[in-house]
mmCIF file of C-alpha atoms in Angstrom:
data_model
loop_
_atom_site.group_PDB
_atom_site.id
_atom_site.type_symbol
_atom_site.label_atom_id
_atom_site.label_comp_id
_atom_site.label_asym_id
_atom_site.label_seq_id
_atom_site.Cartn_x
_atom_site.Cartn_y
_atom_site.Cartn_z
ATOM 1 C CA MET B 1 -18.554 -9.896 18.939
ATOM 2 C CA SER B 2 -16.694 -7.622 16.751
ATOM 3 C CA ASP B 3 -13.107 -7.564 16.189
ATOM 4 C CA VAL B 4 -12.519 -4.210 17.232
ATOM 5 C CA VAL B 5 -14.434 -1.217 18.312
ATOM 6 C CA ILE B 6 -13.206 2.272 18.270
ATOM 7 C CA VAL B 7 -14.501 4.826 20.898
ATOM 8 C CA GLY B 8 -13.730 8.643 19.411
ATOM 9 C CA GLY B 9 -14.398 9.511 15.884
ATOM 10 C CA GLY B 10 -11.779 12.528 15.452
ATOM 11 C CA MET B 11 -9.340 12.279 12.854
ATOM 12 C CA VAL B 12 -7.407 9.579 14.421
ATOM 13 C CA GLY B 13 -10.399 7.279 14.955
ATOM 14 C CA LEU B 14 -11.361 7.896 11.484
ATOM 15 C CA SER B 15 -7.932 6.688 9.969
ATOM 16 C CA LEU B 16 -7.241 4.279 12.398
ATOM 17 C CA SER B 17 -10.411 2.702 11.151
ATOM 18 C CA LEU B 18 -9.711 2.721 7.358
ATOM 19 C CA MET B 19 -6.412 1.130 8.446
ATOM 20 C CA LEU B 20 -7.828 -1.867 10.133
ATOM 21 C CA ALA B 21 -10.510 -2.220 7.433
ATOM 22 C CA GLN B 22 -7.793 -2.243 4.770
ATOM 23 C CA ALA B 23 -6.135 -4.996 6.888
ATOM 24 C CA ASN B 24 -9.667 -6.930 6.552
ATOM 25 C CA ILE B 25 -10.409 -6.283 10.115
ATOM 26 C CA ARG B 26 -14.284 -5.427 10.850
ATOM 27 C CA VAL B 27 -14.716 -2.005 12.941
ATOM 28 C CA LYS B 28 -17.214 -0.523 15.106
ATOM 29 C CA LEU B 29 -16.410 3.438 15.392
ATOM 30 C CA LEU B 30 -18.423 5.005 18.226
ATOM 31 C CA GLU B 31 -18.517 8.737 18.495
ATOM 32 C CA ALA B 32 -20.309 11.095 21.043
ATOM 33 C CA ILE B 33 -21.001 13.800 18.375
ATOM 34 C CA GLN B 34 -23.432 13.804 15.813
ATOM 35 C CA TYR B 35 -21.616 13.843 12.881
ATOM 36 C CA PRO B 36 -22.404 16.678 9.794
ATOM 37 C CA ASN B 37 -23.914 15.729 6.571
ATOM 38 C CA THR B 38 -20.814 15.711 4.682
ATOM 39 C CA GLU B 39 -22.439 15.654 0.863
ATOM 40 C CA GLU B 40 -21.872 18.997 -0.048
ATOM 41 C CA SER B 41 -19.511 19.400 -3.495
ATOM 42 C CA SER B 42 -18.089 22.448 -1.971
ATOM 43 C CA LEU B 43 -15.735 22.929 0.977
ATOM 44 C CA ASP B 44 -16.883 26.897 1.575
ATOM 45 C CA SER B 45 -20.311 25.248 2.512
ATOM 46 C CA TYR B 46 -19.004 22.640 4.649
ATOM 47 C CA HIS B 47 -19.419 23.100 8.609
ATOM 48 C CA SER B 48 -18.315 20.209 10.771
ATOM 49 C CA ASN B 49 -17.466 19.278 14.113
ATOM 50 C CA PHE B 50 -13.741 19.253 12.780
ATOM 51 C CA ASP B 51 -12.219 22.157 14.035
ATOM 52 C CA ALA B 52 -10.756 25.555 12.292
ATOM 53 C CA ARG B 53 -7.188 24.248 13.106
ATOM 54 C CA ASN B 54 -4.818 23.039 10.598
ATOM 55 C CA SER B 55 -2.641 19.879 10.454
ATOM 56 C CA ALA B 56 1.027 19.913 9.382
ATOM 57 C CA LEU B 57 1.366 16.269 7.930
ATOM 58 C CA SER B 58 4.860 15.184 7.987
ATOM 59 C CA ARG B 59 6.040 12.605 4.599
ATOM 60 C CA ARG B 60 5.270 9.889 6.475
ATOM 61 C CA SER B 61 1.583 10.688 7.512
ATOM 62 C CA VAL B 62 1.479 11.285 3.833
ATOM 63 C CA SER B 63 2.576 7.922 2.758
ATOM 64 C CA ILE B 64 0.041 6.495 5.106
ATOM 65 C CA TYR B 65 -2.735 8.211 3.281
ATOM 66 C CA GLN B 66 -1.038 7.402 0.123
ATOM 67 C CA GLU B 67 -1.239 3.696 1.434
ATOM 68 C CA LEU B 68 -5.153 4.261 2.115
ATOM 69 C CA GLY B 69 -5.613 5.403 -1.275
ATOM 70 C CA LEU B 70 -6.744 8.873 -0.257
ATOM 71 C CA TRP B 71 -4.128 11.167 -0.607
ATOM 72 C CA ASP B 72 -5.380 12.413 -4.747
ATOM 73 C CA ARG B 73 -8.468 13.509 -2.730
ATOM 74 C CA LEU B 74 -6.139 14.968 -0.002
ATOM 75 C CA LYS B 75 -3.728 16.779 -1.560
ATOM 76 C CA ASN B 76 -6.180 18.994 -3.376
ATOM 77 C CA TYR B 77 -6.457 20.822 -0.449
ATOM 78 C CA ALA B 78 -2.684 20.382 1.036
ATOM 79 C CA THR B 79 -0.112 22.585 0.778
ATOM 80 C CA PRO B 80 3.429 21.536 0.414
ATOM 81 C CA ILE B 81 6.121 22.594 2.863
ATOM 82 C CA LEU B 82 9.520 23.273 0.738
ATOM 83 C CA GLU B 83 11.225 25.602 3.077
ATOM 84 C CA VAL B 84 10.982 25.907 7.189
ATOM 85 C CA ASP B 85 12.473 29.334 8.655
ATOM 86 C CA ILE B 86 13.362 29.373 12.279
ATOM 87 C CA THR B 87 13.748 32.557 13.966
ATOM 88 C CA GLU B 88 13.577 34.651 17.441
ATOM 89 C CA GLU B 89 12.302 38.175 17.494
ATOM 90 C CA GLY B 90 14.737 40.454 18.437
ATOM 91 C CA GLY B 91 17.247 38.078 18.237
ATOM 92 C CA PHE B 92 20.213 37.029 15.707
ATOM 93 C CA GLY B 93 19.939 33.748 15.193
ATOM 94 C CA HIS B 94 18.333 32.384 11.903
ATOM 95 C CA ALA B 95 18.008 28.457 10.700
ATOM 96 C CA LYS B 96 16.732 27.398 7.533
ATOM 97 C CA LEU B 97 16.160 24.091 6.281
ATOM 98 C CA LEU B 98 15.390 23.540 2.236
ATOM 99 C CA ALA B 99 13.677 20.231 0.826
ATOM 100 C CA GLN B 100 15.938 21.121 -2.265
ATOM 101 C CA GLU B 101 19.145 20.764 -0.130
ATOM 102 C CA GLU B 102 17.755 17.564 1.464
ATOM 103 C CA LYS B 103 16.568 16.112 -1.592
ATOM 104 C CA VAL B 104 12.949 15.548 -0.806
ATOM 105 C CA GLU B 105 10.252 16.864 -2.730
ATOM 106 C CA SER B 106 8.764 18.398 0.350
ATOM 107 C CA PHE B 107 8.892 18.252 4.071
ATOM 108 C CA GLY B 108 5.194 17.129 4.397
ATOM 109 C CA SER B 109 2.388 19.415 3.946
ATOM 110 C CA VAL B 110 -0.304 21.570 5.596
ATOM 111 C CA ILE B 111 -4.003 20.574 5.205
ATOM 112 C CA GLU B 112 -7.616 22.338 6.942
ATOM 113 C CA ASN B 113 -8.919 19.724 9.597
ATOM 114 C CA ALA B 114 -12.162 20.624 7.782
ATOM 115 C CA TRP B 115 -11.426 18.815 4.385
ATOM 116 C CA LEU B 116 -9.356 16.525 6.160
ATOM 117 C CA GLY B 117 -12.318 15.365 8.365
ATOM 118 C CA ARG B 118 -14.373 15.714 5.697
ATOM 119 C CA VAL B 119 -12.483 13.110 3.296
ATOM 120 C CA LEU B 120 -12.244 10.620 6.036
ATOM 121 C CA LEU B 121 -15.730 10.644 7.218
ATOM 122 C CA ASN B 122 -16.920 10.227 3.906
ATOM 123 C CA GLN B 123 -14.616 7.201 3.255
ATOM 124 C CA VAL B 124 -15.640 5.750 6.696
ATOM 125 C CA ARG B 125 -19.224 6.093 5.731
ATOM 126 C CA GLN B 126 -18.764 3.745 2.362
ATOM 127 C CA HIS B 127 -16.355 1.404 3.793
ATOM 128 C CA ASP B 128 -18.430 -2.025 4.341
ATOM 129 C CA LEU B 129 -16.283 -3.303 7.093
ATOM 130 C CA ILE B 130 -16.880 -0.485 9.251
ATOM 131 C CA GLU B 131 -19.881 0.444 11.254
ATOM 132 C CA LEU B 132 -20.025 4.270 12.115
ATOM 133 C CA ILE B 133 -22.625 4.827 14.969
ATOM 134 C CA ASP B 134 -22.321 8.622 16.042
ATOM 135 C CA GLY B 135 -24.538 10.555 18.643
ATOM 136 C CA ILE B 136 -23.684 7.508 20.965
ATOM 137 C CA LYS B 137 -22.235 8.052 24.704
ATOM 138 C CA VAL B 138 -20.216 5.241 26.324
ATOM 139 C CA THR B 139 -21.043 4.652 30.133
ATOM 140 C CA ALA B 140 -19.123 1.966 31.074
ATOM 141 C CA LEU B 141 -15.963 -0.541 29.923
ATOM 142 C CA HIS B 142 -15.418 -3.924 31.158
ATOM 143 C CA GLN B 143 -13.306 -6.736 30.376
ATOM 144 C CA THR B 144 -13.162 -10.393 30.793
ATOM 145 C CA ARG B 145 -10.276 -12.846 29.736
ATOM 146 C CA GLN B 146 -12.085 -13.334 26.342
ATOM 147 C CA SER B 147 -13.597 -9.854 25.609
ATOM 148 C CA ALA B 148 -14.183 -6.256 26.541
ATOM 149 C CA THR B 149 -17.623 -5.252 26.610
ATOM 150 C CA LEU B 150 -18.733 -1.557 26.166
ATOM 151 C CA THR B 151 -21.910 -0.233 27.244
ATOM 152 C CA ALA B 152 -23.268 2.977 25.497
ATOM 153 C CA GLU B 153 -26.688 5.108 25.458
ATOM 154 C CA LYS B 154 -28.055 6.777 22.155
ATOM 155 C CA ASP B 155 -31.325 8.540 22.002
ATOM 156 C CA GLY B 156 -32.161 7.184 25.584
ATOM 157 C CA LYS B 157 -31.661 3.392 24.441
ATOM 158 C CA GLN B 158 -28.615 1.525 25.862
ATOM 159 C CA TYR B 159 -26.072 -0.770 23.684
ATOM 160 C CA VAL B 160 -23.907 -3.504 24.598
ATOM 161 C CA PHE B 161 -20.915 -3.570 22.469
ATOM 162 C CA ASP B 162 -18.918 -6.849 23.144
ATOM 163 C CA SER B 163 -14.935 -7.124 20.955
ATOM 164 C CA GLN B 164 -11.495 -8.695 20.963
ATOM 165 C CA VAL B 165 -9.841 -5.224 21.625
ATOM 166 C CA VAL B 166 -11.402 -1.430 22.811
ATOM 167 C CA ILE B 167 -9.018 1.104 21.255
ATOM 168 C CA ALA B 168 -9.344 4.260 23.422
ATOM 169 C CA ALA B 169 -9.526 7.201 21.059
ATOM 170 C CA ASP B 170 -11.612 9.389 23.045
ATOM 171 C CA GLY B 171 -9.468 12.655 23.535
ATOM 172 C CA ARG B 172 -7.274 13.665 26.222
ATOM 173 C CA ASP B 173 -9.909 13.643 28.983
ATOM 174 C CA SER B 174 -10.610 10.167 27.854
ATOM 175 C CA PHE B 175 -13.421 7.844 29.619
ATOM 176 C CA CYS B 176 -11.874 4.973 28.724
ATOM 177 C CA ARG B 177 -8.433 5.612 30.101
ATOM 178 C CA LYS B 178 -10.292 6.129 33.536
ATOM 179 C CA ALA B 179 -12.495 2.886 33.525
ATOM 180 C CA VAL B 180 -9.404 0.837 32.912
ATOM 181 C CA GLY B 181 -7.766 2.596 36.162
ATOM 182 C CA ILE B 182 -4.843 4.118 33.634
ATOM 183 C CA GLY B 183 -3.493 7.205 35.852
ATOM 184 C CA ALA B 184 -1.794 10.061 33.674
ATOM 185 C CA ASP B 185 0.635 12.901 34.378
ATOM 186 C CA VAL B 186 -0.892 16.426 33.191
ATOM 187 C CA HIS B 187 1.139 19.411 32.521
ATOM 188 C CA ASP B 188 -0.465 22.589 32.586
ATOM 189 C CA TYR B 189 1.803 24.751 30.357
ATOM 190 C CA ASP B 190 -0.180 28.096 31.117
ATOM 191 C CA GLN B 191 -0.907 28.750 27.690
ATOM 192 C CA VAL B 192 -3.752 28.969 24.894
ATOM 193 C CA ALA B 193 -3.119 28.402 21.180
ATOM 194 C CA LEU B 194 -4.466 31.149 19.205
ATOM 195 C CA VAL B 195 -5.523 29.539 15.848
ATOM 196 C CA THR B 196 -6.517 31.553 12.978
ATOM 197 C CA THR B 197 -6.286 31.746 9.234
ATOM 198 C CA VAL B 198 -4.903 35.246 7.550
ATOM 199 C CA GLN B 199 -4.236 36.716 3.865
ATOM 200 C CA THR B 200 -0.595 38.245 3.562
ATOM 201 C CA SER B 201 -0.174 40.395 0.510
ATOM 202 C CA GLN B 202 2.854 38.654 -0.634
ATOM 203 C CA PRO B 203 2.594 34.530 -1.596
ATOM 204 C CA HIS B 204 3.673 32.220 1.154
ATOM 205 C CA GLN B 205 6.208 30.382 -1.844
ATOM 206 C CA HIS B 206 5.497 27.054 0.416
ATOM 207 C CA VAL B 207 7.841 28.545 3.579
ATOM 208 C CA GLY B 208 7.190 27.686 6.910
ATOM 209 C CA PHE B 209 7.862 29.622 9.721
ATOM 210 C CA GLU B 210 8.323 29.200 13.357
ATOM 211 C CA ARG B 211 8.801 32.372 15.214
ATOM 212 C CA PHE B 212 9.693 32.878 18.629
ATOM 213 C CA SER B 213 8.636 35.625 20.307
ATOM 214 C CA PRO B 214 8.087 37.090 24.437
ATOM 215 C CA LEU B 215 4.310 36.339 23.660
ATOM 216 C CA GLY B 216 4.756 33.030 22.185
ATOM 217 C CA PRO B 217 6.341 30.922 19.886
ATOM 218 C CA LEU B 218 4.430 31.822 16.028
ATOM 219 C CA ALA B 219 4.100 29.143 13.862
ATOM 220 C CA LEU B 220 2.800 30.674 10.465
ATOM 221 C CA LEU B 221 2.455 27.509 7.612
ATOM 222 C CA PRO B 222 1.240 27.793 3.846
ATOM 223 C CA LEU B 223 -1.846 27.086 3.399
ATOM 224 C CA HIS B 224 -4.420 26.375 0.188
ATOM 225 C CA GLY B 225 -4.267 29.510 -1.997
ATOM 226 C CA HIS B 226 -1.282 31.621 -2.503
ATOM 227 C CA ASN B 227 -1.987 34.232 0.098
ATOM 228 C CA ARG B 228 -3.251 32.021 2.902
ATOM 229 C CA ARG B 229 -1.219 31.292 5.867
ATOM 230 C CA SER B 230 -2.200 29.000 8.787
ATOM 231 C CA VAL B 231 -1.674 30.568 12.345
ATOM 232 C CA VAL B 232 -0.968 29.046 15.574
ATOM 233 C CA TRP B 233 0.244 30.996 18.603
ATOM 234 C CA PRO B 234 0.424 29.758 21.952
ATOM 235 C CA VAL B 235 0.224 32.782 24.476
ATOM 236 C CA LYS B 236 -0.282 33.070 28.272
ATOM 237 C CA LYS B 237 -3.338 31.797 29.521
ATOM 238 C CA GLY B 238 -5.759 34.830 30.737
ATOM 239 C CA THR B 239 -4.885 36.798 27.808
ATOM 240 C CA GLU B 240 -6.944 35.232 25.107
ATOM 241 C CA ALA B 241 -9.781 37.777 25.114
ATOM 242 C CA GLU B 242 -7.365 40.455 24.294
ATOM 243 C CA TRP B 243 -7.106 38.585 20.840
ATOM 244 C CA LEU B 244 -10.352 37.191 19.825
ATOM 245 C CA GLY B 245 -13.745 38.652 18.732
ATOM 246 C CA GLU B 246 -14.526 40.761 15.748
ATOM 247 C CA ASP B 247 -13.580 44.220 17.502
ATOM 248 C CA ASN B 248 -9.697 42.434 18.249
ATOM 249 C CA ASP B 249 -8.995 42.034 14.183
ATOM 250 C CA GLN B 250 -7.000 45.042 13.888
ATOM 251 C CA HIS B 251 -4.817 44.676 17.058
ATOM 252 C CA PHE B 252 -4.322 40.910 16.298
ATOM 253 C CA LEU B 253 -2.884 41.636 12.883
ATOM 254 C CA LYS B 254 -0.778 44.371 14.415
ATOM 255 C CA ALA B 255 0.925 42.505 16.855
ATOM 256 C CA LEU B 256 1.021 39.582 14.103
ATOM 257 C CA GLN B 257 2.803 42.150 12.113
ATOM 258 C CA HIS B 258 5.239 43.171 14.777
ATOM 259 C CA THR B 259 6.272 39.846 15.788
ATOM 260 C CA TYR B 260 6.668 38.157 12.008
ATOM 261 C CA GLY B 261 8.276 41.302 10.667
ATOM 262 C CA GLN B 262 7.893 42.295 6.760
ATOM 263 C CA ARG B 263 8.470 38.551 5.338
ATOM 264 C CA ALA B 264 5.085 38.207 4.157
ATOM 265 C CA GLY B 265 4.605 41.986 3.023
ATOM 266 C CA ILE B 266 1.406 43.213 5.069
ATOM 267 C CA PHE B 267 -1.045 41.027 7.099
ATOM 268 C CA GLU B 268 -4.256 42.271 5.426
ATOM 269 C CA LYS B 269 -7.053 39.771 7.033
ATOM 270 C CA THR B 270 -7.623 37.652 9.736
ATOM 271 C CA ALA B 271 -10.435 34.946 10.262
ATOM 272 C CA PRO B 272 -12.183 34.378 13.581
ATOM 273 C CA ARG B 273 -9.472 33.655 16.468
ATOM 274 C CA PHE B 274 -10.064 30.405 18.577
ATOM 275 C CA ALA B 275 -8.332 29.583 21.790
ATOM 276 C CA TYR B 276 -7.092 26.199 22.815
ATOM 277 C CA PRO B 277 -5.944 25.648 26.358
ATOM 278 C CA LEU B 278 -2.187 23.834 26.227
ATOM 279 C CA SER B 279 -1.313 21.095 28.817
ATOM 280 C CA GLN B 280 0.574 18.025 28.194
ATOM 281 C CA VAL B 281 -1.078 14.507 29.254
ATOM 282 C CA LEU B 282 0.587 11.558 29.328
ATOM 283 C CA ALA B 283 -1.035 8.066 29.882
ATOM 284 C CA HIS B 284 1.241 5.833 32.574
ATOM 285 C CA ARG B 285 0.626 3.052 30.210
ATOM 286 C CA GLN B 286 -1.359 2.665 26.991
ATOM 287 C CA VAL B 287 -2.170 -0.765 26.860
ATOM 288 C CA ALA B 288 -4.585 -2.417 29.941
ATOM 289 C CA GLY B 289 -6.003 -6.102 29.413
ATOM 290 C CA ARG B 290 -7.727 -5.951 25.697
ATOM 291 C CA VAL B 291 -7.854 -1.846 25.827
ATOM 292 C CA VAL B 292 -5.164 0.413 23.916
ATOM 293 C CA LEU B 293 -5.299 4.221 24.352
ATOM 294 C CA MET B 294 -4.866 5.741 21.126
ATOM 295 C CA GLY B 295 -4.309 9.756 20.139
ATOM 296 C CA ASN B 296 -4.545 11.978 23.045
ATOM 297 C CA ALA B 297 -6.038 9.663 25.283
ATOM 298 C CA ALA B 298 -2.307 8.135 25.453
ATOM 299 C CA HIS B 299 -0.296 11.358 25.043
ATOM 300 C CA THR B 300 -1.059 15.046 24.341
ATOM 301 C CA ILE B 301 1.686 17.064 23.297
ATOM 302 C CA HIS B 302 2.388 20.687 23.074
ATOM 303 C CA PRO B 303 2.019 21.938 19.335
ATOM 304 C CA VAL B 304 4.894 24.001 18.925
ATOM 305 C CA ALA B 305 6.534 21.494 16.180
ATOM 306 C CA GLY B 306 3.382 20.445 14.607
ATOM 307 C CA GLN B 307 4.260 16.692 15.821
ATOM 308 C CA GLY B 308 1.240 15.236 17.812
ATOM 309 C CA PHE B 309 -1.186 14.001 14.931
ATOM 310 C CA ASN B 310 1.911 12.597 12.893
ATOM 311 C CA LEU B 311 2.762 10.867 16.061
ATOM 312 C CA CYS B 312 -0.598 9.589 16.265
ATOM 313 C CA LEU B 313 -0.563 8.122 12.831
ATOM 314 C CA ARG B 314 2.648 6.387 13.465
ATOM 315 C CA ASP B 315 1.332 5.020 16.555
ATOM 316 C CA ALA B 316 -2.051 3.430 14.653
ATOM 317 C CA HIS B 317 0.154 2.740 11.661
ATOM 318 C CA VAL B 318 2.483 0.299 13.700
ATOM 319 C CA LEU B 319 -0.872 -0.779 15.797
ATOM 320 C CA VAL B 320 -2.909 -2.153 12.784
ATOM 321 C CA ARG B 321 0.662 -3.816 11.949
ATOM 322 C CA TYR B 322 0.269 -6.383 14.689
ATOM 323 C CA LEU B 323 -3.440 -6.802 14.904
ATOM 324 C CA SER B 324 -3.114 -7.829 11.231
ATOM 325 C CA GLN B 325 -0.112 -10.224 12.111
ATOM 326 C CA GLN B 326 -3.091 -11.674 14.600
ATOM 327 C CA HIS B 327 -6.008 -11.530 12.008
ATOM 328 C CA ILE B 328 -3.941 -13.389 9.442
ATOM 329 C CA LYS B 329 -3.345 -16.401 11.923
ATOM 330 C CA ASN B 330 -7.267 -16.213 12.941
ATOM 331 C CA ALA B 331 -5.641 -15.761 16.262
ATOM 332 C CA ASP B 332 -7.379 -13.570 19.028
ATOM 333 C CA LEU B 333 -6.512 -9.887 18.371
ATOM 334 C CA GLY B 334 -6.489 -8.835 21.905
ATOM 335 C CA GLN B 335 -3.989 -11.378 22.829
ATOM 336 C CA SER B 336 -2.287 -9.619 25.945
ATOM 337 C CA GLU B 337 1.381 -10.300 24.777
ATOM 338 C CA VAL B 338 0.566 -8.731 21.015
ATOM 339 C CA LEU B 339 -0.491 -5.475 22.579
ATOM 340 C CA LEU B 340 2.308 -5.217 25.119
ATOM 341 C CA ARG B 341 4.625 -5.582 22.104
ATOM 342 C CA TYR B 342 3.044 -2.927 20.306
ATOM 343 C CA GLU B 343 3.017 -0.592 23.230
ATOM 344 C CA GLN B 344 6.939 -1.308 23.960
ATOM 345 C CA ALA B 345 7.792 -0.940 19.696
ATOM 346 C CA ARG B 346 6.285 2.895 20.182
ATOM 347 C CA LEU B 347 8.015 4.208 23.610
ATOM 348 C CA LYS B 348 11.181 5.281 21.806
ATOM 349 C CA ASP B 349 9.508 7.259 19.183
ATOM 350 C CA GLN B 350 6.751 8.804 21.546
ATOM 351 C CA LYS B 351 9.614 9.866 24.258
ATOM 352 C CA ARG B 352 11.930 11.470 21.976
ATOM 353 C CA VAL B 353 8.996 13.338 19.978
ATOM 354 C CA ILE B 354 7.319 14.467 23.743
ATOM 355 C CA GLN B 355 10.600 15.584 24.962
ATOM 356 C CA PHE B 356 11.455 17.692 22.192
ATOM 357 C CA CYS B 357 8.637 19.377 21.892
ATOM 358 C CA ASP B 358 8.395 20.199 25.730
ATOM 359 C CA SER B 359 12.510 21.278 26.029
ATOM 360 C CA VAL B 360 11.447 23.588 22.650
ATOM 361 C CA VAL B 361 8.916 25.090 24.965
ATOM 362 C CA LYS B 362 10.409 25.326 28.088
ATOM 363 C CA GLY B 363 13.914 26.657 26.155
ATOM 364 C CA PHE B 364 12.401 29.351 24.119
ATOM 365 C CA SER B 365 10.139 30.762 26.766
ATOM 366 C CA ASN B 366 12.662 31.841 29.263
ATOM 367 C CA GLN B 367 13.674 35.686 28.533
ATOM 368 C CA HIS B 368 17.064 36.072 30.253
ATOM 369 C CA PRO B 369 19.597 37.795 28.169
ATOM 370 C CA ILE B 370 22.155 34.718 28.652
ATOM 371 C CA LEU B 371 19.714 32.133 27.724
ATOM 372 C CA ARG B 372 18.589 34.199 24.513
ATOM 373 C CA LEU B 373 22.262 34.933 23.573
ATOM 374 C CA ALA B 374 22.763 30.793 23.670
ATOM 375 C CA ARG B 375 19.705 30.117 22.041
ATOM 376 C CA ASN B 376 20.354 32.207 18.910
ATOM 377 C CA ALA B 377 24.064 30.762 19.087
ATOM 378 C CA GLY B 378 22.265 27.242 18.923
ATOM 379 C CA LEU B 379 20.236 28.404 15.807
ATOM 380 C CA ILE B 380 23.567 29.450 13.931
ATOM 381 C CA ALA B 381 25.307 26.414 14.726
ATOM 382 C CA PHE B 382 22.445 24.042 13.989
ATOM 383 C CA ASP B 383 22.139 26.358 10.539
ATOM 384 C CA ARG B 384 25.619 25.231 9.630
ATOM 385 C CA ILE B 385 27.701 22.571 11.278
ATOM 386 C CA PRO B 386 27.174 19.659 8.535
ATOM 387 C CA GLY B 387 25.026 16.336 9.703
ATOM 388 C CA ILE B 388 22.388 18.326 11.574
ATOM 389 C CA LYS B 389 19.945 19.395 9.201
ATOM 390 C CA PRO B 390 19.887 15.804 7.709
ATOM 391 C CA LEU B 391 18.866 14.187 10.888
ATOM 392 C CA VAL B 392 16.448 16.500 12.214
ATOM 393 C CA ALA B 393 14.625 16.730 9.088
ATOM 394 C CA SER B 394 14.172 13.198 8.658
ATOM 395 C CA TYR B 395 13.184 12.874 12.354
ATOM 396 C CA ALA B 396 10.438 15.680 11.284
ATOM 397 C CA MET B 397 9.634 13.789 8.664
ATOM 398 C CA GLY B 398 8.618 11.249 10.576
ATOM 399 C CA LEU B 399 11.269 8.799 8.560
ATOM 400 C CA LYS B 400 13.535 8.092 11.643
ATOM 401 C CA ALA B 401 10.073 6.733 13.762
#
């Protein structure tokens, strides 16, 4: 019997498996997709199943990867955020957060998922306490008082895995969540996120921008390389075809320039755009017997503030602490009281982040003149009233979880 089986080998599943292994807990990691070969030395030649998106890692997330001994490798492709600039297109409000004023080295770092995924995957493959099985599909999940049992298929063969705990990190449409009878509330934002990388005529100077526009909230974040920036732009569902494809490169750059203004100079080039549907999916529970939901299986949230992955890492870090305490005592890792205590311990942080992201999306989507006036006045108040910035910054950095 395994100590822990993780279903889902995305960035959350990979990170969690390394945290557990560091606590001397044996892990089986099951992933439905066949992983690529990541032995190439050059990132330029790397084509992975980790998508084109980028992750804004909070200071707390950075510290987690430091604990895992991975940050020295990750930071080679990570770009610190030293300033956050918040505005609304056509509005007078303006708020700014400066790392120097908040007396921190940075607010966090932006890293390309392809590089983060590669580093995590290589580390997992090298770890003696992690058995990685990719290209395998889970078909059944059953529990008893003593164990949890997964049935899976690979290359036409059936496999059975018994474990003390199953951690379901298998995405917002989680098979495991449905298998244990946990429902979920789903809210469709009627948006898709346009994701790409652009090159600008002026260097990014480590500034991250949140620009609210009638098309949707535009996040422009600094990337590795002085003139490269990550773009995440939620737009109305059904309009994405207007922005995708090489034929629309100049159309996209023109819209970006109009929305963003001249702060970056000229938007010179764009990589291919990808579109991801946006919805909020919140599981009714996160623990059922010996099964724990993790990552998007537990809570999928809007990317407007870049908090989703950071929240998942904090969940994983706390869960490992509870399981490690059981492991040290040679006690049952899947003890119901322990897993339920973990769930309870995470609710406050989760609810705060989820409500914040949802309120920002809804609050800035309405273009009524009175609401626009109130929003811009609020940005000025945020920028000038003492004591607000440090509190918001500490939450954004994951230091008040």
